Amino acid sequence: MRVLVSDNISDRGVEILKDAKLDVDVKTGMKPDELKACIGQYDGIVIRSATKLTADVIACAANLKVIGRAGSGLDNVDKAAATSKGIVVMNTPGGNTITTAEHTIALIVSLVRKIPQATASMKAGKWEKKKFMGVELFDKTLGILGLGNIGSQVAKRALGLGMKAICYDPFLNEELAENLGIKKVSRDELFTGADIITVHTPITNETRNIINKDSIAKMRDGVRIVNCARGGIVDEGALYDAIKSGKVAGAALDVFEKEPPENSPLLTLDEVICTPHLGASTHEAQENVALAVAEQIADYLVNGTIRHAVNFPSIPADQLNTLKPYIDLAEKMGCFASYFTDGQVKEIDIELRGEAAEIMDEPVKIAAVKGFLTPVLEHTVNFVNATHIAKERGIVVKVTKNADAGDYNTRVDLTIKSAEKTFSVSGTLFSKKNPRIIKIDNYVIEVVPEGTMLYINNNDRPGVIGSIGMLFGESGINIARMHFGRETKGGMAVSVVSVDGGIGEDIVQKIRMLPNILEVTKITMNG
Ligand code: 9EZ
C-alpha cells in the first residue's frame, strides 16, 4: 500500500511508515492540481497544515483510506467529504500537549514582566526602567477555561509558580481537577475571580467568542487574557476595546481569527504580546506528532486499528475484546435484516439488553447500520461512512438500552421500519463471543449467521423439510446447518438452511415450487 507525505514531517515518521512495509513518497509543496493528479494512487496521506484537502481534492482520491494530520488542527481538511467517502481522518492530539502548555506559561511570564516590549525598547537603544514595571505571579489566580490535556498541564505549571488555579469546563474530569489541586468554579466565577484568564478549549459554537464584551465586563479590572488555543475563542474587537478602555491590562495571543492577521488593530497596542501560532513549534513536539501519525497510519492500513480518528469513535483497548463480538453480531443482524425490508426505510432501532446495555453503544450502532446498508447499496459502505449515508438517506437510527434481557444474559434487538412494514431480528452471544440469531419476527429460532443461507417460510406439515433436503441432495449441495422455528403447531414455520458454498438461483426457484413453501429468501452474509 502507498502513502503520500505531502507536508514536511520529521524523518523518523517516514522511517516508521517504511518499516511497516508501506511504499512512501515524500512530495511537499505541491500545487492543488499536482496533488489532484497524484492523490488517486495513494491509500494514505500524511499532512500538517499546508496541504489543503478540499472536497475537490478528496473527490480525486479514489483509493484513499486514511488522512493523518501530524498535529491537532484539521481546518485544512474537508471532514464531511472524507467521511462520506469512508476515509478515516486522524490527528495526534497528545503529541504537542507539553509544548503548548510551556508556550502558554512562557507567554504568561512574558506578559506580566513585559519582556517582549523591553527587548524591543533596548534594541532601539533605550533603557526604560520605569516603563516596564511588572507584577508578580505569586499568589495571583489563574483562570483556566477548558481543563483538558493542555489546560491541566498549564495548571500544574502555574501551581509550581505559586499561583492559585481555578477552572471551568463543562466536560470536567472532577477527579483530575481535585488531584491537581485546582478549584472548580462556574463560568461566571471564573470570569470574576481570575487575575489572568487562559483558554484551552477547542473552537465550537459554545466557545466561539466566549471571551467577549459581556464576559470581559464581569472580569476584574486589570485582568490579563491569554489565548494559545484557537483563533476566535477571544473576540478580537471586544479585546481591543477593553484594552483601550483600560479594563484589560494586557493580552498574549498565539492564535488569531485570521492567520496571519491582516492589519489587526490589536497588534498596534503596547499591551499586546504575540507569537505567530508557535504553540506546537518545538523540535520535540514535531518529532512526537510525526511518530504518532506514522504509527497510527501504519496501524490502520496494516492492522485496521483506528486511533484518534475525528470521524470514528475510539474504542479504548480494554474494551475492544468485549466489544468486538457485539460489533460482529450487530453487523450480521443488520445484513440479515436488509434481506427482509421493502420500500423506503425510515428507521433503524437497536435495543441493547442485559449485558449489552453496559457496553459502548456507538460502534455497535455503526456496525448494525453498516451491515444493513452493505447489501443494498453499490456504494462502498464502511464503519466511517455508514451513519453518514443513513442520514443522507433520511434513515433515523436509534439506540435504546434495557437492563432486562429476558431468558438471555445479553441480547440485541434490531428493528427496521419502512413505510410498508416493520421487521425485527434478535441476536445474542454464546460464550460471550459466538453470534446467534435467536428470533426472526415472531419466530423463535437459533441461527448461526454465516456464509450463504436460505430463509424458507413454509406451512408446518410433514414432509416439507424432507423435500427441501432431497432437492439439495439431488443438486449436490451439502447442508452445513439447518435451523427450525414455528409459531404454533401446524401453523407457519421457518427453516434457515446454511450450505457449504453458494446456492444458484435455479435451486432457489425449484424450492419455491415445492408444496407448502410460501417464501424463500437467499441471504449472503457480508464479508
Ligand atoms: C466549553 C469548553 C470548555 C469545552 C471543552 C471541550 C468541547 N469542549 N468544550 C466552554 N472539550 C470551557 C467552556
Coordinates of C-alpha atoms and ligand atoms in Angstrom, one line a residue:
M1 CA 0.0 0.0 0.0
R2 CA 1.1 3.5 -0.8
V3 CA 1.4 6.6 1.5
L4 CA 2.0 10.1 0.4
V5 CA 3.7 12.5 2.8
S6 CA 2.7 15.9 1.4
D7 CA 4.0 18.2 4.1
N8 CA 7.3 18.3 5.9
I9 CA 7.4 15.9 8.9
S10 CA 10.4 14.6 10.8
D11 CA 12.4 11.8 9.1
R12 CA 11.6 9.3 11.9
G13 CA 8.0 9.4 10.8
V14 CA 8.8 8.4 7.3
E15 CA 11.0 5.6 8.5
I16 CA 8.2 4.2 10.6
L17 CA 5.9 4.1 7.6
K18 CA 8.7 2.3 5.6
D19 CA 9.3 -0.2 8.4
A20 CA 5.6 -1.1 8.2
K21 CA 6.3 -2.1 4.6
L22 CA 4.4 0.8 3.1
D23 CA 5.6 2.5 -0.1
V24 CA 6.2 6.1 0.9
D25 CA 6.5 9.1 -1.4
V26 CA 7.5 12.4 0.2
K27 CA 6.3 15.2 -2.1
T28 CA 6.0 18.6 -0.3
G29 CA 4.9 21.9 -1.7
M30 CA 2.6 20.6 -4.4
K31 CA 0.1 22.9 -6.1
P32 CA -3.6 21.8 -5.8
D33 CA -3.6 20.5 -9.4
E34 CA -0.5 18.4 -8.9
L35 CA -2.0 16.9 -5.7
K36 CA -5.2 16.1 -7.6
A37 CA -3.3 14.4 -10.3
C38 CA -1.4 12.1 -8.0
I39 CA -3.6 11.5 -4.9
G40 CA -5.6 8.8 -6.6
Q41 CA -2.6 6.4 -6.3
Y42 CA -2.4 6.5 -2.5
D43 CA -4.0 4.6 0.3
G44 CA -2.9 7.0 3.0
I45 CA -1.7 10.7 3.2
V46 CA 0.2 12.4 5.9
I47 CA -0.2 16.2 6.2
R48 CA 0.5 19.1 8.6
S49 CA -1.3 22.4 7.9
A50 CA 0.0 23.3 4.4
T51 CA -1.8 20.7 2.3
K52 CA -5.4 21.6 1.7
L53 CA -7.6 18.6 1.4
T54 CA -10.7 20.2 0.0
A55 CA -13.7 18.4 -1.4
D56 CA -12.4 18.5 -5.0
V57 CA -9.1 17.1 -4.0
I58 CA -10.8 14.3 -2.0
A59 CA -13.0 13.6 -5.0
C60 CA -9.8 12.6 -6.8
A61 CA -8.6 10.3 -4.0
A62 CA -10.1 7.1 -5.4
N63 CA -8.1 4.7 -3.2
L64 CA -7.6 6.9 -0.1
K65 CA -8.4 5.2 3.2
V66 CA -6.8 7.4 5.8
I67 CA -5.8 11.0 6.3
G68 CA -3.3 11.6 9.1
R69 CA -2.5 15.0 10.5
A70 CA 0.8 15.4 12.3
G71 CA -0.6 17.8 15.0
S72 CA -4.1 18.5 16.0
G73 CA -5.7 21.3 13.8
L74 CA -7.8 19.9 11.0
D75 CA -9.1 23.2 9.5
N76 CA -7.3 22.2 6.2
V77 CA -9.4 19.0 5.7
D78 CA -12.9 18.8 4.4
K79 CA -14.0 16.2 7.0
A80 CA -17.5 15.8 5.6
A81 CA -16.2 15.0 2.2
A82 CA -13.7 12.5 3.6
T83 CA -16.3 10.9 5.9
S84 CA -18.8 10.4 3.1
K85 CA -16.1 8.6 1.1
G86 CA -15.4 6.4 4.1
I87 CA -11.9 7.9 4.7
V88 CA -10.7 7.9 8.3
V89 CA -9.4 11.3 9.4
M90 CA -7.0 11.1 12.3
N91 CA -4.9 13.6 14.2
T92 CA -2.3 13.3 17.0
P93 CA -3.8 15.2 19.9
G94 CA -1.3 14.2 22.6
G95 CA 2.0 15.0 20.8
N96 CA 2.1 18.7 21.5
T97 CA 0.5 19.0 24.9
I98 CA 3.6 19.8 26.9
T99 CA 5.0 22.1 24.2
T100 CA 1.8 24.1 24.1
A101 CA 1.5 24.2 27.9
E102 CA 5.1 25.5 28.1
H103 CA 4.3 28.2 25.4
T104 CA 1.3 29.3 27.5
I105 CA 3.5 29.7 30.6
A106 CA 6.2 31.5 28.5
L107 CA 3.6 34.0 27.3
I108 CA 2.1 34.5 30.8
V109 CA 5.5 35.3 32.3
S110 CA 6.4 37.5 29.3
L111 CA 3.1 39.3 29.6
V112 CA 3.4 40.3 33.3
R113 CA 7.1 41.3 33.0
K114 CA 6.7 42.9 29.6
I115 CA 9.7 41.1 28.3
P116 CA 9.0 41.5 24.5
Q117 CA 8.4 45.2 25.0
A118 CA 11.5 45.6 27.0
T119 CA 13.5 43.7 24.4
A120 CA 12.2 45.9 21.6
S121 CA 13.0 49.0 23.6
M122 CA 16.6 48.0 24.4
K123 CA 17.2 47.0 20.8
A124 CA 16.0 50.5 19.9
G125 CA 18.9 51.8 22.0
K126 CA 16.8 52.8 25.1
W127 CA 17.0 52.0 28.8
E128 CA 13.4 52.4 30.1
K129 CA 13.3 51.0 33.7
K130 CA 10.0 52.7 34.8
K131 CA 8.0 51.9 31.8
F132 CA 8.4 48.1 32.2
M133 CA 7.4 47.8 35.9
G134 CA 5.8 44.3 36.2
V135 CA 3.6 42.3 38.6
E136 CA 4.3 39.1 40.4
L137 CA 2.5 35.9 39.5
F138 CA 2.9 34.5 43.1
D139 CA -0.5 34.3 44.9
K140 CA -2.3 35.6 41.7
T141 CA -5.3 33.5 40.4
L142 CA -5.1 31.9 37.0
G143 CA -8.5 31.1 35.5
I144 CA -8.3 28.2 33.1
L145 CA -11.2 27.8 30.7
G146 CA -11.0 24.2 29.4
L147 CA -9.2 21.7 31.6
G148 CA -8.3 19.1 29.0
N149 CA -4.8 17.7 28.4
I150 CA -3.2 21.2 27.7
G151 CA -5.2 23.1 30.3
S152 CA -4.2 20.6 33.1
Q153 CA -0.5 20.8 32.2
V154 CA -0.8 24.6 32.3
A155 CA -2.5 24.3 35.7
K156 CA 0.3 22.1 37.1
R157 CA 3.0 24.6 36.0
A158 CA 1.1 27.6 37.3
L159 CA 0.8 25.9 40.7
G160 CA 4.6 25.4 40.6
L161 CA 5.0 29.2 40.2
G162 CA 2.9 29.7 43.4
M163 CA -0.3 30.8 41.6
K164 CA -3.7 29.7 42.5
A165 CA -5.7 27.9 39.8
I166 CA -9.4 27.9 39.2
C167 CA -11.1 26.2 36.2
Y168 CA -14.3 25.9 34.3
D169 CA -15.0 23.1 31.9
P170 CA -18.5 21.6 31.2
F171 CA -16.8 18.2 30.4
L172 CA -14.6 18.4 33.5
N173 CA -13.0 15.3 34.9
E174 CA -13.6 16.2 38.5
E175 CA -11.1 13.7 39.9
L176 CA -8.4 15.2 37.7
A177 CA -9.1 18.7 38.9
E178 CA -9.2 17.6 42.5
N179 CA -6.0 15.6 42.3
L180 CA -4.2 18.6 40.7
G181 CA -5.4 21.0 43.4
I182 CA -7.4 23.1 41.0
K183 CA -10.7 24.7 42.2
K184 CA -13.6 24.0 40.0
V185 CA -15.9 27.1 39.6
S186 CA -18.8 28.2 37.5
R187 CA -18.2 30.1 34.2
D188 CA -19.1 33.4 35.9
E189 CA -16.9 32.7 38.9
L190 CA -14.0 32.1 36.5
F191 CA -14.6 35.4 34.9
T192 CA -15.0 37.3 38.2
G193 CA -12.3 35.5 40.2
A194 CA -9.2 35.4 38.0
D195 CA -6.3 37.8 37.6
I196 CA -5.2 36.1 34.4
I197 CA -7.5 34.1 32.1
T198 CA -6.1 31.5 29.7
V199 CA -8.3 29.5 27.3
H200 CA -7.7 25.8 26.4
T201 CA -10.8 24.7 24.6
P202 CA -11.5 23.5 21.1
I203 CA -13.3 26.0 18.9
T204 CA -17.0 25.1 18.9
N205 CA -20.3 27.0 18.8
E206 CA -20.1 27.1 22.6
T207 CA -16.6 28.5 22.8
R208 CA -16.5 30.9 19.8
N209 CA -16.1 34.4 21.3
I210 CA -16.6 33.0 24.8
I211 CA -14.3 35.9 25.8
N212 CA -16.5 38.8 24.6
K213 CA -17.7 42.2 25.6
D214 CA -20.1 40.8 28.2
S215 CA -17.7 38.3 29.8
I216 CA -15.0 40.9 29.9
A217 CA -17.4 43.3 31.7
K218 CA -17.6 40.7 34.5
M219 CA -13.8 40.4 34.9
R220 CA -11.6 42.1 37.4
D221 CA -10.2 45.5 36.4
G222 CA -6.7 44.9 35.1
V223 CA -7.3 41.3 34.1
R224 CA -4.9 39.8 31.6
I225 CA -6.0 37.4 28.8
V226 CA -4.1 34.6 27.1
N227 CA -5.0 32.6 24.0
C228 CA -2.7 29.8 22.9
A229 CA -5.6 27.6 21.8
R230 CA -7.7 28.6 18.7
G231 CA -8.3 31.9 17.0
G232 CA -11.9 33.1 17.6
I233 CA -12.2 31.9 21.2
V234 CA -11.4 35.5 22.1
D235 CA -13.4 38.2 20.3
E236 CA -10.6 40.4 18.9
G237 CA -12.8 43.5 18.6
A238 CA -14.0 43.3 22.2
L239 CA -10.5 42.7 23.4
Y240 CA -9.2 45.7 21.6
D241 CA -11.9 47.9 23.1
A242 CA -11.3 46.6 26.6
I243 CA -7.5 47.2 26.4
K244 CA -8.1 50.7 25.0
S245 CA -10.5 51.4 27.9
G246 CA -8.0 50.1 30.5
K247 CA -10.3 47.3 31.7
V248 CA -7.9 44.7 30.4
A249 CA -4.3 45.3 31.3
G250 CA -2.8 43.1 28.6
A251 CA -3.1 40.1 26.4
A252 CA -0.9 37.4 25.0
L253 CA -2.0 35.9 21.7
D254 CA -0.6 32.9 19.8
V255 CA -3.6 32.4 17.6
F256 CA -5.9 34.7 15.6
E257 CA -9.3 34.9 14.0
K258 CA -7.5 35.1 10.7
E259 CA -3.9 33.8 10.3
P260 CA -1.8 35.7 9.5
P261 CA -3.9 38.6 10.9
E262 CA -4.2 41.4 8.4
N263 CA -3.9 44.9 9.8
S264 CA -5.3 43.8 13.2
P265 CA -5.7 46.8 15.4
L266 CA -4.7 44.6 18.4
L267 CA -1.1 44.5 17.0
T268 CA -0.8 48.2 17.4
L269 CA -1.3 48.0 21.2
D270 CA 1.7 48.1 23.5
E271 CA -0.2 45.9 26.0
V272 CA -0.5 43.0 23.5
I273 CA 2.3 40.5 23.0
C274 CA 2.1 37.9 20.3
T275 CA 3.6 34.9 18.5
P276 CA 2.8 33.5 15.1
H277 CA 0.9 30.3 16.1
L278 CA 4.1 28.8 17.7
G279 CA 2.2 26.8 20.4
A280 CA 3.3 23.4 18.9
S281 CA 6.6 24.6 17.5
T282 CA 9.3 22.7 19.3
H283 CA 11.6 20.0 17.9
E284 CA 10.2 17.6 20.5
A285 CA 6.6 18.2 19.6
Q286 CA 7.2 17.9 15.9
E287 CA 9.1 14.6 16.5
N288 CA 6.2 13.4 18.7
V289 CA 3.5 14.2 16.2
A290 CA 5.4 12.7 13.3
L291 CA 6.0 9.4 15.1
A292 CA 2.4 9.3 16.3
V293 CA 0.9 10.0 12.9
A294 CA 3.1 7.4 11.2
E295 CA 2.3 4.7 13.8
Q296 CA -1.4 5.5 13.6
I297 CA -1.5 5.4 9.8
A298 CA 0.6 2.2 9.7
D299 CA -1.6 0.6 12.3
Y300 CA -4.7 1.4 10.4
L301 CA -3.5 0.4 6.9
V302 CA -1.8 -2.8 8.2
N303 CA -4.0 -3.9 11.1
G304 CA -7.2 -1.9 10.7
T305 CA -6.9 -0.4 14.1
I306 CA -8.3 3.1 14.4
R307 CA -6.8 5.5 16.9
H308 CA -7.6 9.2 17.4
A309 CA -10.0 9.4 14.5
V310 CA -12.2 12.5 14.4
N311 CA -14.8 10.8 12.3
F312 CA -14.9 7.4 14.2
P313 CA -15.3 6.6 17.9
S314 CA -12.1 5.5 19.5
I315 CA -12.5 2.2 21.3
P316 CA -10.4 2.0 24.5
A317 CA -8.0 -1.0 24.3
D318 CA -9.5 -2.6 27.4
Q319 CA -13.0 -2.6 25.9
L320 CA -12.0 -3.9 22.4
N321 CA -12.3 -7.7 23.3
T322 CA -15.7 -7.3 24.8
L323 CA -17.0 -5.1 22.0
K324 CA -15.7 -7.0 19.0
P325 CA -18.2 -9.8 19.2
Y326 CA -21.1 -7.3 19.6
I327 CA -19.8 -5.4 16.5
D328 CA -19.7 -8.7 14.6
L329 CA -23.2 -9.7 15.8
A330 CA -24.7 -6.3 15.0
E331 CA -23.2 -6.2 11.6
K332 CA -24.6 -9.7 10.8
M333 CA -28.0 -8.8 12.2
G334 CA -28.1 -5.7 10.1
C335 CA -27.0 -7.6 7.0
F336 CA -29.7 -10.3 7.7
A337 CA -32.4 -7.7 8.2
S338 CA -31.6 -6.0 4.9
Y339 CA -33.0 -9.0 3.0
F340 CA -36.4 -8.7 4.7
T341 CA -37.0 -5.0 4.2
D342 CA -39.2 -3.4 1.5
G343 CA -39.7 0.1 0.5
Q344 CA -38.3 3.3 1.9
V345 CA -36.6 2.6 5.2
K346 CA -37.4 5.2 7.8
E347 CA -35.9 3.9 11.0
I348 CA -33.3 1.5 12.4
D349 CA -33.9 0.8 16.1
I350 CA -31.3 -1.0 18.1
E351 CA -32.1 -2.2 21.6
L352 CA -29.2 -3.3 23.7
R353 CA -30.4 -5.6 26.5
G354 CA -28.8 -7.2 29.6
E355 CA -25.0 -7.2 29.4
A356 CA -25.2 -5.5 26.0
A357 CA -26.7 -2.4 27.8
E358 CA -23.4 -1.9 29.6
I359 CA -21.2 -1.6 26.5
M360 CA -20.1 1.4 24.5
D361 CA -23.0 1.6 22.1
E362 CA -21.7 3.8 19.3
P363 CA -19.6 1.2 17.5
V364 CA -22.4 -1.4 17.8
K365 CA -24.8 1.1 16.3
I366 CA -22.5 1.8 13.4
A367 CA -21.9 -1.9 12.8
A368 CA -25.7 -2.6 12.6
V369 CA -26.1 0.3 10.1
K370 CA -23.1 -0.8 8.0
G371 CA -24.4 -4.4 7.9
F372 CA -27.8 -3.2 6.9
L373 CA -26.6 -0.8 4.1
T374 CA -23.9 -3.0 2.6
P375 CA -26.1 -5.5 0.7
V376 CA -28.5 -2.8 -0.5
L377 CA -26.0 -0.2 -1.8
E378 CA -23.5 -0.2 -4.6
H379 CA -21.6 2.5 -2.8
T380 CA -18.8 1.2 -0.5
V381 CA -20.2 1.3 3.0
N382 CA -17.7 1.1 5.9
F383 CA -17.6 1.9 9.5
V384 CA -16.7 5.6 8.8
N385 CA -19.4 6.5 6.4
A386 CA -22.3 4.2 7.4
T387 CA -24.1 6.6 9.7
H388 CA -23.4 9.4 7.4
I389 CA -25.0 7.5 4.4
A390 CA -28.0 6.5 6.6
K391 CA -28.5 10.2 7.5
E392 CA -28.2 11.3 3.8
R393 CA -31.0 8.8 3.0
G394 CA -33.2 10.1 5.8
I395 CA -32.9 7.0 7.9
V396 CA -33.2 7.7 11.6
V397 CA -31.0 5.4 13.8
K398 CA -31.9 5.0 17.4
V399 CA -30.2 3.1 20.2
T400 CA -32.1 2.2 23.5
K401 CA -30.9 0.2 26.4
N402 CA -32.7 -2.2 28.6
A403 CA -31.2 -3.9 31.7
D404 CA -33.6 -6.9 31.1
A405 CA -32.6 -9.4 28.5
G406 CA -35.4 -12.0 29.4
D407 CA -34.0 -15.5 29.2
Y408 CA -30.6 -14.4 28.0
N409 CA -27.6 -12.7 29.7
T410 CA -27.2 -10.5 26.7
R411 CA -29.3 -9.6 23.7
V412 CA -29.5 -7.2 20.8
D413 CA -32.9 -6.4 19.2
L414 CA -32.8 -4.8 15.8
T415 CA -36.0 -3.4 14.2
I416 CA -36.2 -1.9 10.7
K417 CA -39.2 0.2 10.0
S418 CA -40.2 1.2 6.5
A419 CA -43.3 2.7 5.1
E420 CA -44.5 -0.8 4.1
K421 CA -43.5 -3.0 7.1
T422 CA -41.6 -3.5 10.3
F423 CA -39.1 -6.3 10.5
S424 CA -37.3 -7.4 13.6
V425 CA -34.5 -9.7 14.4
S426 CA -32.8 -10.5 17.7
G427 CA -29.4 -11.9 18.5
T428 CA -27.2 -12.9 21.3
L429 CA -23.7 -14.1 22.0
F430 CA -23.0 -17.7 23.1
S431 CA -19.9 -18.0 25.4
K432 CA -19.6 -14.1 25.1
K433 CA -18.3 -14.4 21.6
N434 CA -20.3 -16.5 19.2
P435 CA -23.1 -14.6 17.4
R436 CA -26.5 -16.3 17.1
I437 CA -29.8 -15.0 15.7
I438 CA -32.5 -16.1 18.2
K439 CA -35.6 -14.6 16.8
I440 CA -36.8 -13.5 13.3
D441 CA -40.0 -11.5 13.5
N442 CA -42.2 -13.8 15.7
Y443 CA -40.3 -17.0 15.1
V444 CA -38.0 -18.2 17.8
I445 CA -35.1 -19.9 16.2
E446 CA -31.3 -20.4 16.6
V447 CA -29.3 -19.5 13.6
V448 CA -25.5 -19.3 13.2
P449 CA -25.3 -16.3 10.9
E450 CA -22.5 -17.3 8.5
G451 CA -21.9 -17.7 4.7
T452 CA -24.9 -18.4 2.4
M453 CA -28.3 -19.3 3.9
L454 CA -31.8 -19.8 2.7
Y455 CA -34.6 -18.5 4.8
I456 CA -37.7 -20.6 4.0
N457 CA -41.2 -19.8 5.2
N458 CA -43.5 -22.8 4.9
N459 CA -46.7 -24.4 6.2
D460 CA -45.8 -26.6 9.2
R461 CA -46.6 -30.0 7.5
P462 CA -44.9 -33.4 7.5
G463 CA -42.5 -33.9 4.6
V464 CA -41.7 -30.3 3.8
I465 CA -38.2 -30.4 5.4
G466 CA -37.6 -33.8 3.7
S467 CA -38.4 -32.4 0.3
I468 CA -36.0 -29.5 0.8
G469 CA -33.3 -31.9 1.9
M470 CA -33.9 -34.1 -1.1
L471 CA -33.6 -31.2 -3.5
F472 CA -30.3 -30.0 -2.1
G473 CA -29.0 -33.6 -2.2
E474 CA -30.0 -34.1 -5.8
S475 CA -28.3 -30.8 -6.7
G476 CA -25.0 -31.9 -5.0
I477 CA -25.2 -29.1 -2.3
N478 CA -24.1 -30.0 1.2
I479 CA -26.2 -28.7 4.0
A480 CA -24.0 -27.4 6.8
R481 CA -26.7 -26.5 9.3
M482 CA -30.5 -26.4 9.4
H483 CA -32.5 -24.4 11.9
F484 CA -36.2 -24.6 12.5
G485 CA -38.8 -22.4 14.2
R486 CA -42.5 -22.1 14.2
E487 CA -45.3 -20.0 15.5
T488 CA -47.8 -22.7 16.5
K489 CA -48.0 -26.5 15.8
G490 CA -49.4 -27.0 12.3
G491 CA -49.2 -23.2 11.5
M492 CA -46.5 -21.4 9.8
A493 CA -42.8 -22.4 10.2
V494 CA -39.4 -21.1 9.2
S495 CA -36.3 -23.1 8.2
V496 CA -32.9 -21.5 7.8
V497 CA -30.6 -23.7 5.8
S498 CA -26.9 -23.0 5.7
V499 CA -24.9 -24.6 2.9
D500 CA -21.2 -25.1 2.1
G501 CA -20.5 -22.9 -0.9
G502 CA -23.1 -21.0 -2.8
I503 CA -26.7 -21.6 -3.9
G504 CA -27.7 -21.0 -7.6
E505 CA -30.8 -19.1 -8.5
D506 CA -32.2 -22.2 -10.2
I507 CA -32.2 -24.1 -6.9
V508 CA -33.9 -21.2 -5.1
Q509 CA -36.6 -21.3 -7.9
K510 CA -37.1 -25.1 -7.5
I511 CA -37.5 -24.8 -3.7
R512 CA -40.1 -22.1 -4.3
M513 CA -42.1 -24.6 -6.4
L514 CA -42.2 -27.3 -3.7
P515 CA -45.5 -27.9 -2.0
N516 CA -46.3 -25.9 1.2
I517 CA -43.4 -23.4 0.6
L518 CA -44.5 -19.8 1.0
E519 CA -41.4 -17.7 0.7
V520 CA -37.7 -18.3 0.0
T521 CA -35.0 -15.7 0.6
K522 CA -31.3 -16.2 -0.2
I523 CA -29.0 -14.5 2.3
T524 CA -25.3 -13.9 1.8
M525 CA -23.6 -12.6 5.0
N526 CA -21.2 -9.7 4.4
G527 CA -17.5 -10.5 4.2
Ligands
9EZ1 C1 -16.6 24.8 26.6 C2 -15.5 24.1 26.9 C3 -14.6 24.5 27.9 C4 -15.2 22.9 26.2 C5 -14.2 21.9 26.4 C6 -14.4 20.9 25.5 C7 -16.0 20.6 23.5 N1 -15.4 21.3 24.7 N2 -15.9 22.5 25.1 C8 -16.9 26.0 27.3 N3 -13.7 19.8 25.3 C9 -14.9 25.6 28.6 C10 -16.0 26.4 28.3

